[in-house]
Amino acid sequence: MLEVQNLSVNIQNKTIIENITFEVMPGEVLAVLGPNGAGKSTLFSALTGERLPATGQVLINQQPLSAISDNLRATQIGVLPQSSALSFAFSCYEVVSMGRIPWATGKDKDAEIIQQAMEQVDAWHLCDRIYTSLSGGEKQRIHLARVIAQITTDNQQAPRLLLLDEPTSALDPSHQHLTLQLARQLTASNTAVLVILHDFNLAARYADKIMVIKEGKQVVLGEPPEVLKPGLIKEVFDIESQIINHPTYQVPVVLLG
């Protein structure tokens, strides 16, 4: 679904992302980790088409991102940026309903999808609330529901891509896990997920693969046990750590300090 080949991105004549290569297939979750300033947000902007590569390319279903029609982008690629500015006094239901604009599925079907998306992120009880009155975490969940509503289709064979930039940053622990559980569940319906995170243990728990970047360069890409090692964490994040096995899920648990 998503293939990135030798991607480099320049901003003001400075290379921010350099020679990054990876792929995410439907059914997979790829977590991207890196310290502040590593280039994660710049990478995200290149994947969404907001920034053009200096070299390399981004392919969706083996087609260059720039060649994909606006309608296909709108119905098959869901993008949740790190922050979404919205200052109008819309209800939460109206905000989520914006995700259905690219579709012509009818009012009743859209209402069903909107309610389902809001229930999935534990936000249906907010449907009549004014968006601007919400907390930061509630707003984040509403925008996640909007993106899920946007890529929801009855055609289970249609491949879809979900790009999430720090979707758990404003959430309490319960809703952090709910969000990533939902991302994991969506992979069962032919969806590929790329998520930028700061939490090692959320990445270990929910991602099939982890990519670590530092200073714009790809340091390592592999399964969580291959990536989350004390030496690498010290090298990239400059913090000591210990790794133990989770007693239930058999994934690495990172103990910092």
PDB file of N, CA, C and O in Angstrom, residues 137-197:
ATOM      1  N   GLY A 137      -7.598  16.332  24.657  1.00  0.00           N
ATOM      2  CA  GLY A 137      -7.746  14.913  24.379  1.00  0.00           C
ATOM      3  C   GLY A 137      -9.058  14.595  23.685  1.00  0.00           C
ATOM      4  O   GLY A 137      -9.110  13.738  22.785  1.00  0.00           O
ATOM      5  N   GLU A 138     -10.127  15.258  24.082  1.00  0.00           N
ATOM      6  CA  GLU A 138     -11.428  15.034  23.436  1.00  0.00           C
ATOM      7  C   GLU A 138     -11.385  15.488  21.980  1.00  0.00           C
ATOM      8  O   GLU A 138     -11.915  14.811  21.087  1.00  0.00           O
ATOM      9  N   LYS A 139     -10.736  16.623  21.738  1.00  0.00           N
ATOM     10  CA  LYS A 139     -10.601  17.101  20.351  1.00  0.00           C
ATOM     11  C   LYS A 139      -9.826  16.097  19.506  1.00  0.00           C
ATOM     12  O   LYS A 139     -10.170  15.830  18.348  1.00  0.00           O
ATOM     13  N   GLN A 140      -8.786  15.537  20.086  1.00  0.00           N
ATOM     14  CA  GLN A 140      -7.972  14.565  19.353  1.00  0.00           C
ATOM     15  C   GLN A 140      -8.811  13.349  18.968  1.00  0.00           C
ATOM     16  O   GLN A 140      -8.704  12.836  17.843  1.00  0.00           O
ATOM     17  N   ARG A 141      -9.664  12.907  19.865  1.00  0.00           N
ATOM     18  CA  ARG A 141     -10.520  11.764  19.569  1.00  0.00           C
ATOM     19  C   ARG A 141     -11.560  12.090  18.503  1.00  0.00           C
ATOM     20  O   ARG A 141     -11.880  11.253  17.647  1.00  0.00           O
ATOM     21  N   ILE A 142     -12.085  13.300  18.535  1.00  0.00           N
ATOM     22  CA  ILE A 142     -13.061  13.700  17.520  1.00  0.00           C
ATOM     23  C   ILE A 142     -12.417  13.704  16.135  1.00  0.00           C
ATOM     24  O   ILE A 142     -13.004  13.230  15.147  1.00  0.00           O
ATOM     25  N   HIS A 143     -11.210  14.216  16.035  1.00  0.00           N
ATOM     26  CA  HIS A 143     -10.543  14.226  14.735  1.00  0.00           C
ATOM     27  C   HIS A 143     -10.186  12.814  14.283  1.00  0.00           C
ATOM     28  O   HIS A 143     -10.225  12.514  13.080  1.00  0.00           O
ATOM     29  N   LEU A 144      -9.845  11.945  15.210  1.00  0.00           N
ATOM     30  CA  LEU A 144      -9.606  10.549  14.839  1.00  0.00           C
ATOM     31  C   LEU A 144     -10.891   9.925  14.291  1.00  0.00           C
ATOM     32  O   LEU A 144     -10.858   9.198  13.286  1.00  0.00           O
ATOM     33  N   ALA A 145     -12.025  10.204  14.933  1.00  0.00           N
ATOM     34  CA  ALA A 145     -13.309   9.699  14.436  1.00  0.00           C
ATOM     35  C   ALA A 145     -13.594  10.241  13.034  1.00  0.00           C
ATOM     36  O   ALA A 145     -14.090   9.510  12.160  1.00  0.00           O
ATOM     37  N   ARG A 146     -13.266  11.510  12.805  1.00  0.00           N
ATOM     38  CA  ARG A 146     -13.479  12.104  11.468  1.00  0.00           C
ATOM     39  C   ARG A 146     -12.669  11.356  10.408  1.00  0.00           C
ATOM     40  O   ARG A 146     -13.173  11.047   9.323  1.00  0.00           O
ATOM     41  N   VAL A 147     -11.415  11.053  10.729  1.00  0.00           N
ATOM     42  CA  VAL A 147     -10.551  10.365   9.770  1.00  0.00           C
ATOM     43  C   VAL A 147     -11.034   8.945   9.525  1.00  0.00           C
ATOM     44  O   VAL A 147     -11.029   8.460   8.390  1.00  0.00           O
ATOM     45  N   ILE A 148     -11.476   8.267  10.573  1.00  0.00           N
ATOM     46  CA  ILE A 148     -11.988   6.906  10.412  1.00  0.00           C
ATOM     47  C   ILE A 148     -13.261   6.914   9.561  1.00  0.00           C
ATOM     48  O   ILE A 148     -13.441   6.079   8.674  1.00  0.00           O
ATOM     49  N   ALA A 149     -14.141   7.880   9.818  1.00  0.00           N
ATOM     50  CA  ALA A 149     -15.353   7.999   9.002  1.00  0.00           C
ATOM     51  C   ALA A 149     -14.997   8.252   7.537  1.00  0.00           C
ATOM     52  O   ALA A 149     -15.669   7.763   6.622  1.00  0.00           O
ATOM     53  N   GLN A 150     -13.927   8.984   7.313  1.00  0.00           N
ATOM     54  CA  GLN A 150     -13.517   9.331   5.950  1.00  0.00           C
ATOM     55  C   GLN A 150     -13.109   8.107   5.140  1.00  0.00           C
ATOM     56  O   GLN A 150     -13.389   8.031   3.935  1.00  0.00           O
ATOM     57  N   ILE A 151     -12.443   7.135   5.755  1.00  0.00           N
ATOM     58  CA  ILE A 151     -11.947   5.985   4.986  1.00  0.00           C
ATOM     59  C   ILE A 151     -12.813   4.743   5.160  1.00  0.00           C
ATOM     60  O   ILE A 151     -12.452   3.672   4.668  1.00  0.00           O
ATOM     61  N   THR A 152     -13.963   4.886   5.807  1.00  0.00           N
ATOM     62  CA  THR A 152     -14.851   3.741   6.004  1.00  0.00           C
ATOM     63  C   THR A 152     -15.633   3.449   4.730  1.00  0.00           C
ATOM     64  O   THR A 152     -16.230   4.338   4.132  1.00  0.00           O
ATOM     65  N   THR A 153     -15.608   2.185   4.325  1.00  0.00           N
ATOM     66  CA  THR A 153     -16.312   1.749   3.123  1.00  0.00           C
ATOM     67  C   THR A 153     -16.829   0.338   3.326  1.00  0.00           C
ATOM     68  O   THR A 153     -16.271  -0.434   4.109  1.00  0.00           O
ATOM     69  N   ASP A 154     -17.888  -0.006   2.605  1.00  0.00           N
ATOM     70  CA  ASP A 154     -18.410  -1.372   2.652  1.00  0.00           C
ATOM     71  C   ASP A 154     -17.557  -2.331   1.826  1.00  0.00           C
ATOM     72  O   ASP A 154     -17.670  -3.539   1.969  1.00  0.00           O
ATOM     73  N   ASN A 155     -16.703  -1.774   0.963  1.00  0.00           N
ATOM     74  CA  ASN A 155     -15.851  -2.609   0.117  1.00  0.00           C
ATOM     75  C   ASN A 155     -14.608  -3.017   0.904  1.00  0.00           C
ATOM     76  O   ASN A 155     -13.631  -2.279   0.982  1.00  0.00           O
ATOM     77  N   GLN A 156     -14.661  -4.199   1.484  1.00  0.00           N
ATOM     78  CA  GLN A 156     -13.561  -4.658   2.325  1.00  0.00           C
ATOM     79  C   GLN A 156     -12.301  -4.971   1.525  1.00  0.00           C
ATOM     80  O   GLN A 156     -11.237  -5.162   2.106  1.00  0.00           O
ATOM     81  N   GLN A 157     -12.424  -5.039   0.203  1.00  0.00           N
ATOM     82  CA  GLN A 157     -11.254  -5.320  -0.631  1.00  0.00           C
ATOM     83  C   GLN A 157     -10.474  -4.055  -0.984  1.00  0.00           C
ATOM     84  O   GLN A 157      -9.349  -4.146  -1.467  1.00  0.00           O
ATOM     85  N   ALA A 158     -11.078  -2.904  -0.764  1.00  0.00           N
ATOM     86  CA  ALA A 158     -10.406  -1.651  -1.117  1.00  0.00           C
ATOM     87  C   ALA A 158      -9.284  -1.376  -0.122  1.00  0.00           C
ATOM     88  O   ALA A 158      -9.531  -1.232   1.081  1.00  0.00           O
ATOM     89  N   PRO A 159      -8.031  -1.319  -0.576  1.00  0.00           N
ATOM     90  CA  PRO A 159      -6.931  -1.029   0.350  1.00  0.00           C
ATOM     91  C   PRO A 159      -6.993   0.405   0.829  1.00  0.00           C
ATOM     92  O   PRO A 159      -7.350   1.314   0.076  1.00  0.00           O
ATOM     93  N   ARG A 160      -6.663   0.593   2.081  1.00  0.00           N
ATOM     94  CA  ARG A 160      -6.690   1.940   2.656  1.00  0.00           C
ATOM     95  C   ARG A 160      -5.426   2.179   3.466  1.00  0.00           C
ATOM     96  O   ARG A 160      -4.757   1.235   3.899  1.00  0.00           O
ATOM     97  N   LEU A 161      -5.121   3.435   3.645  1.00  0.00           N
ATOM     98  CA  LEU A 161      -3.917   3.839   4.373  1.00  0.00           C
ATOM     99  C   LEU A 161      -4.308   4.837   5.442  1.00  0.00           C
ATOM    100  O   LEU A 161      -5.033   5.799   5.173  1.00  0.00           O
ATOM    101  N   LEU A 162      -3.820   4.621   6.664  1.00  0.00           N
ATOM    102  CA  LEU A 162      -4.087   5.524   7.779  1.00  0.00           C
ATOM    103  C   LEU A 162      -2.761   6.065   8.288  1.00  0.00           C
ATOM    104  O   LEU A 162      -1.881   5.304   8.695  1.00  0.00           O
ATOM    105  N   LEU A 163      -2.591   7.387   8.225  1.00  0.00           N
ATOM    106  CA  LEU A 163      -1.376   8.059   8.668  1.00  0.00           C
ATOM    107  C   LEU A 163      -1.700   8.872   9.921  1.00  0.00           C
ATOM    108  O   LEU A 163      -2.536   9.778   9.880  1.00  0.00           O
ATOM    109  N   LEU A 164      -1.025   8.539  11.026  1.00  0.00           N
ATOM    110  CA  LEU A 164      -1.324   9.144  12.326  1.00  0.00           C
ATOM    111  C   LEU A 164      -0.062   9.776  12.891  1.00  0.00           C
ATOM    112  O   LEU A 164       0.935   9.091  13.119  1.00  0.00           O
ATOM    113  N   ASP A 165      -0.106  11.077  13.140  1.00  0.00           N
ATOM    114  CA  ASP A 165       1.044  11.792  13.698  1.00  0.00           C
ATOM    115  C   ASP A 165       0.786  12.075  15.173  1.00  0.00           C
ATOM    116  O   ASP A 165       0.002  12.960  15.519  1.00  0.00           O
ATOM    117  N   GLU A 166       1.429  11.301  16.032  1.00  0.00           N
ATOM    118  CA  GLU A 166       1.290  11.422  17.486  1.00  0.00           C
ATOM    119  C   GLU A 166      -0.176  11.480  17.929  1.00  0.00           C
ATOM    120  O   GLU A 166      -0.609  12.428  18.600  1.00  0.00           O
ATOM    121  N   PRO A 167      -0.957  10.458  17.582  1.00  0.00           N
ATOM    122  CA  PRO A 167      -2.390  10.492  17.896  1.00  0.00           C
ATOM    123  C   PRO A 167      -2.708  10.327  19.375  1.00  0.00           C
ATOM    124  O   PRO A 167      -3.857  10.517  19.776  1.00  0.00           O
ATOM    125  N   THR A 168      -1.714   9.969  20.190  1.00  0.00           N
ATOM    126  CA  THR A 168      -1.961   9.737  21.615  1.00  0.00           C
ATOM    127  C   THR A 168      -1.389  10.842  22.499  1.00  0.00           C
ATOM    128  O   THR A 168      -1.435  10.736  23.724  1.00  0.00           O
ATOM    129  N   SER A 169      -0.874  11.911  21.899  1.00  0.00           N
ATOM    130  CA  SER A 169      -0.113  12.897  22.670  1.00  0.00           C
ATOM    131  C   SER A 169      -0.932  13.598  23.752  1.00  0.00           C
ATOM    132  O   SER A 169      -0.392  13.964  24.796  1.00  0.00           O
ATOM    133  N   ALA A 170      -2.234  13.781  23.527  1.00  0.00           N
ATOM    134  CA  ALA A 170      -3.073  14.492  24.502  1.00  0.00           C
ATOM    135  C   ALA A 170      -4.011  13.566  25.264  1.00  0.00           C
ATOM    136  O   ALA A 170      -4.884  14.041  25.990  1.00  0.00           O
ATOM    137  N   LEU A 171      -3.822  12.261  25.118  1.00  0.00           N
ATOM    138  CA  LEU A 171      -4.776  11.304  25.671  1.00  0.00           C
ATOM    139  C   LEU A 171      -4.311  10.715  26.996  1.00  0.00           C
ATOM    140  O   LEU A 171      -3.111  10.562  27.234  1.00  0.00           O
ATOM    141  N   ASP A 172      -5.270  10.349  27.833  1.00  0.00           N
ATOM    142  CA  ASP A 172      -4.954   9.614  29.052  1.00  0.00           C
ATOM    143  C   ASP A 172      -4.597   8.178  28.673  1.00  0.00           C
ATOM    144  O   ASP A 172      -4.837   7.745  27.538  1.00  0.00           O
ATOM    145  N   PRO A 173      -3.982   7.417  29.597  1.00  0.00           N
ATOM    146  CA  PRO A 173      -3.518   6.070  29.239  1.00  0.00           C
ATOM    147  C   PRO A 173      -4.600   5.170  28.658  1.00  0.00           C
ATOM    148  O   PRO A 173      -4.340   4.401  27.723  1.00  0.00           O
ATOM    149  N   SER A 174      -5.812   5.237  29.196  1.00  0.00           N
ATOM    150  CA  SER A 174      -6.884   4.383  28.692  1.00  0.00           C
ATOM    151  C   SER A 174      -7.167   4.662  27.222  1.00  0.00           C
ATOM    152  O   SER A 174      -7.294   3.739  26.402  1.00  0.00           O
ATOM    153  N   HIS A 175      -7.258   5.948  26.874  1.00  0.00           N
ATOM    154  CA  HIS A 175      -7.580   6.297  25.494  1.00  0.00           C
ATOM    155  C   HIS A 175      -6.369   6.165  24.572  1.00  0.00           C
ATOM    156  O   HIS A 175      -6.532   6.020  23.362  1.00  0.00           O
ATOM    157  N   GLN A 176      -5.157   6.200  25.111  1.00  0.00           N
ATOM    158  CA  GLN A 176      -3.991   5.874  24.297  1.00  0.00           C
ATOM    159  C   GLN A 176      -4.099   4.450  23.783  1.00  0.00           C
ATOM    160  O   GLN A 176      -3.904   4.182  22.591  1.00  0.00           O
ATOM    161  N   HIS A 177      -4.394   3.525  24.690  1.00  0.00           N
ATOM    162  CA  HIS A 177      -4.524   2.131  24.284  1.00  0.00           C
ATOM    163  C   HIS A 177      -5.740   1.923  23.378  1.00  0.00           C
ATOM    164  O   HIS A 177      -5.664   1.169  22.395  1.00  0.00           O
ATOM    165  N   LEU A 178      -6.826   2.612  23.668  1.00  0.00           N
ATOM    166  CA  LEU A 178      -8.022   2.494  22.824  1.00  0.00           C
ATOM    167  C   LEU A 178      -7.709   2.916  21.396  1.00  0.00           C
ATOM    168  O   LEU A 178      -8.106   2.254  20.426  1.00  0.00           O
ATOM    169  N   THR A 179      -6.975   4.016  21.245  1.00  0.00           N
ATOM    170  CA  THR A 179      -6.640   4.529  19.916  1.00  0.00           C
ATOM    171  C   THR A 179      -5.791   3.539  19.132  1.00  0.00           C
ATOM    172  O   THR A 179      -6.051   3.251  17.955  1.00  0.00           O
ATOM    173  N   LEU A 180      -4.783   2.976  19.775  1.00  0.00           N
ATOM    174  CA  LEU A 180      -3.902   2.051  19.066  1.00  0.00           C
ATOM    175  C   LEU A 180      -4.532   0.670  18.887  1.00  0.00           C
ATOM    176  O   LEU A 180      -4.246  -0.023  17.909  1.00  0.00           O
ATOM    177  N   GLN A 181      -5.409   0.281  19.796  1.00  0.00           N
ATOM    178  CA  GLN A 181      -6.187  -0.939  19.583  1.00  0.00           C
ATOM    179  C   GLN A 181      -7.060  -0.782  18.340  1.00  0.00           C
ATOM    180  O   GLN A 181      -7.198  -1.713  17.535  1.00  0.00           O
ATOM    181  N   LEU A 182      -7.639   0.393  18.177  1.00  0.00           N
ATOM    182  CA  LEU A 182      -8.479   0.657  17.011  1.00  0.00           C
ATOM    183  C   LEU A 182      -7.652   0.623  15.729  1.00  0.00           C
ATOM    184  O   LEU A 182      -8.068   0.030  14.726  1.00  0.00           O
ATOM    185  N   ALA A 183      -6.472   1.241  15.766  1.00  0.00           N
ATOM    186  CA  ALA A 183      -5.583   1.186  14.597  1.00  0.00           C
ATOM    187  C   ALA A 183      -5.244  -0.262  14.256  1.00  0.00           C
ATOM    188  O   ALA A 183      -5.246  -0.660  13.084  1.00  0.00           O
ATOM    189  N   ARG A 184      -4.969  -1.048  15.286  1.00  0.00           N
ATOM    190  CA  ARG A 184      -4.657  -2.463  15.088  1.00  0.00           C
ATOM    191  C   ARG A 184      -5.853  -3.202  14.476  1.00  0.00           C
ATOM    192  O   ARG A 184      -5.695  -4.026  13.566  1.00  0.00           O
ATOM    193  N   GLN A 185      -7.057  -2.901  14.962  1.00  0.00           N
ATOM    194  CA  GLN A 185      -8.257  -3.555  14.443  1.00  0.00           C
ATOM    195  C   GLN A 185      -8.506  -3.204  12.981  1.00  0.00           C
ATOM    196  O   GLN A 185      -8.949  -4.049  12.197  1.00  0.00           O
ATOM    197  N   LEU A 186      -8.209  -1.967  12.604  1.00  0.00           N
ATOM    198  CA  LEU A 186      -8.454  -1.530  11.231  1.00  0.00           C
ATOM    199  C   LEU A 186      -7.589  -2.278  10.233  1.00  0.00           C
ATOM    200  O   LEU A 186      -7.955  -2.422   9.059  1.00  0.00           O
ATOM    201  N   THR A 187      -6.436  -2.783  10.670  1.00  0.00           N
ATOM    202  CA  THR A 187      -5.586  -3.526   9.746  1.00  0.00           C
ATOM    203  C   THR A 187      -6.254  -4.806   9.264  1.00  0.00           C
ATOM    204  O   THR A 187      -5.909  -5.331   8.204  1.00  0.00           O
ATOM    205  N   ALA A 188      -7.226  -5.296  10.005  1.00  0.00           N
ATOM    206  CA  ALA A 188      -7.932  -6.516   9.605  1.00  0.00           C
ATOM    207  C   ALA A 188      -8.836  -6.280   8.397  1.00  0.00           C
ATOM    208  O   ALA A 188      -9.281  -7.235   7.760  1.00  0.00           O
ATOM    209  N   SER A 189      -9.127  -5.023   8.089  1.00  0.00           N
ATOM    210  CA  SER A 189      -9.969  -4.688   6.932  1.00  0.00           C
ATOM    211  C   SER A 189      -9.133  -4.025   5.841  1.00  0.00           C
ATOM    212  O   SER A 189      -9.482  -2.981   5.315  1.00  0.00           O
ATOM    213  N   ASN A 190      -8.001  -4.630   5.531  1.00  0.00           N
ATOM    214  CA  ASN A 190      -7.165  -4.241   4.391  1.00  0.00           C
ATOM    215  C   ASN A 190      -6.613  -2.823   4.526  1.00  0.00           C
ATOM    216  O   ASN A 190      -6.504  -2.091   3.539  1.00  0.00           O
ATOM    217  N   THR A 191      -6.249  -2.449   5.743  1.00  0.00           N
ATOM    218  CA  THR A 191      -5.718  -1.115   5.997  1.00  0.00           C
ATOM    219  C   THR A 191      -4.268  -1.211   6.455  1.00  0.00           C
ATOM    220  O   THR A 191      -3.920  -2.061   7.270  1.00  0.00           O
ATOM    221  N   ALA A 192      -3.444  -0.336   5.903  1.00  0.00           N
ATOM    222  CA  ALA A 192      -2.064  -0.168   6.356  1.00  0.00           C
ATOM    223  C   ALA A 192      -2.011   1.059   7.255  1.00  0.00           C
ATOM    224  O   ALA A 192      -2.632   2.079   6.958  1.00  0.00           O
ATOM    225  N   VAL A 193      -1.281   0.964   8.361  1.00  0.00           N
ATOM    226  CA  VAL A 193      -1.228   2.052   9.337  1.00  0.00           C
ATOM    227  C   VAL A 193       0.223   2.452   9.585  1.00  0.00           C
ATOM    228  O   VAL A 193       1.068   1.602   9.867  1.00  0.00           O
ATOM    229  N   LEU A 194       0.501   3.737   9.479  1.00  0.00           N
ATOM    230  CA  LEU A 194       1.769   4.310   9.926  1.00  0.00           C
ATOM    231  C   LEU A 194       1.454   5.297  11.034  1.00  0.00           C
ATOM    232  O   LEU A 194       0.610   6.181  10.861  1.00  0.00           O
ATOM    233  N   VAL A 195       2.122   5.137  12.172  1.00  0.00           N
ATOM    234  CA  VAL A 195       1.848   5.992  13.319  1.00  0.00           C
ATOM    235  C   VAL A 195       3.157   6.498  13.908  1.00  0.00           C
ATOM    236  O   VAL A 195       4.094   5.725  14.131  1.00  0.00           O
ATOM    237  N   ILE A 196       3.235   7.789  14.126  1.00  0.00           N
ATOM    238  CA  ILE A 196       4.383   8.394  14.793  1.00  0.00           C
ATOM    239  C   ILE A 196       4.098   8.438  16.288  1.00  0.00           C
ATOM    240  O   ILE A 196       3.051   8.920  16.715  1.00  0.00           O
ATOM    241  N   LEU A 197       5.032   7.910  17.079  1.00  0.00           N
ATOM    242  CA  LEU A 197       4.858   7.815  18.521  1.00  0.00           C
ATOM    243  C   LEU A 197       6.114   8.284  19.244  1.00  0.00           C
ATOM    244  O   LEU A 197       7.197   8.344  18.660  1.00  0.00           O
TER     245      LEU A 197
END
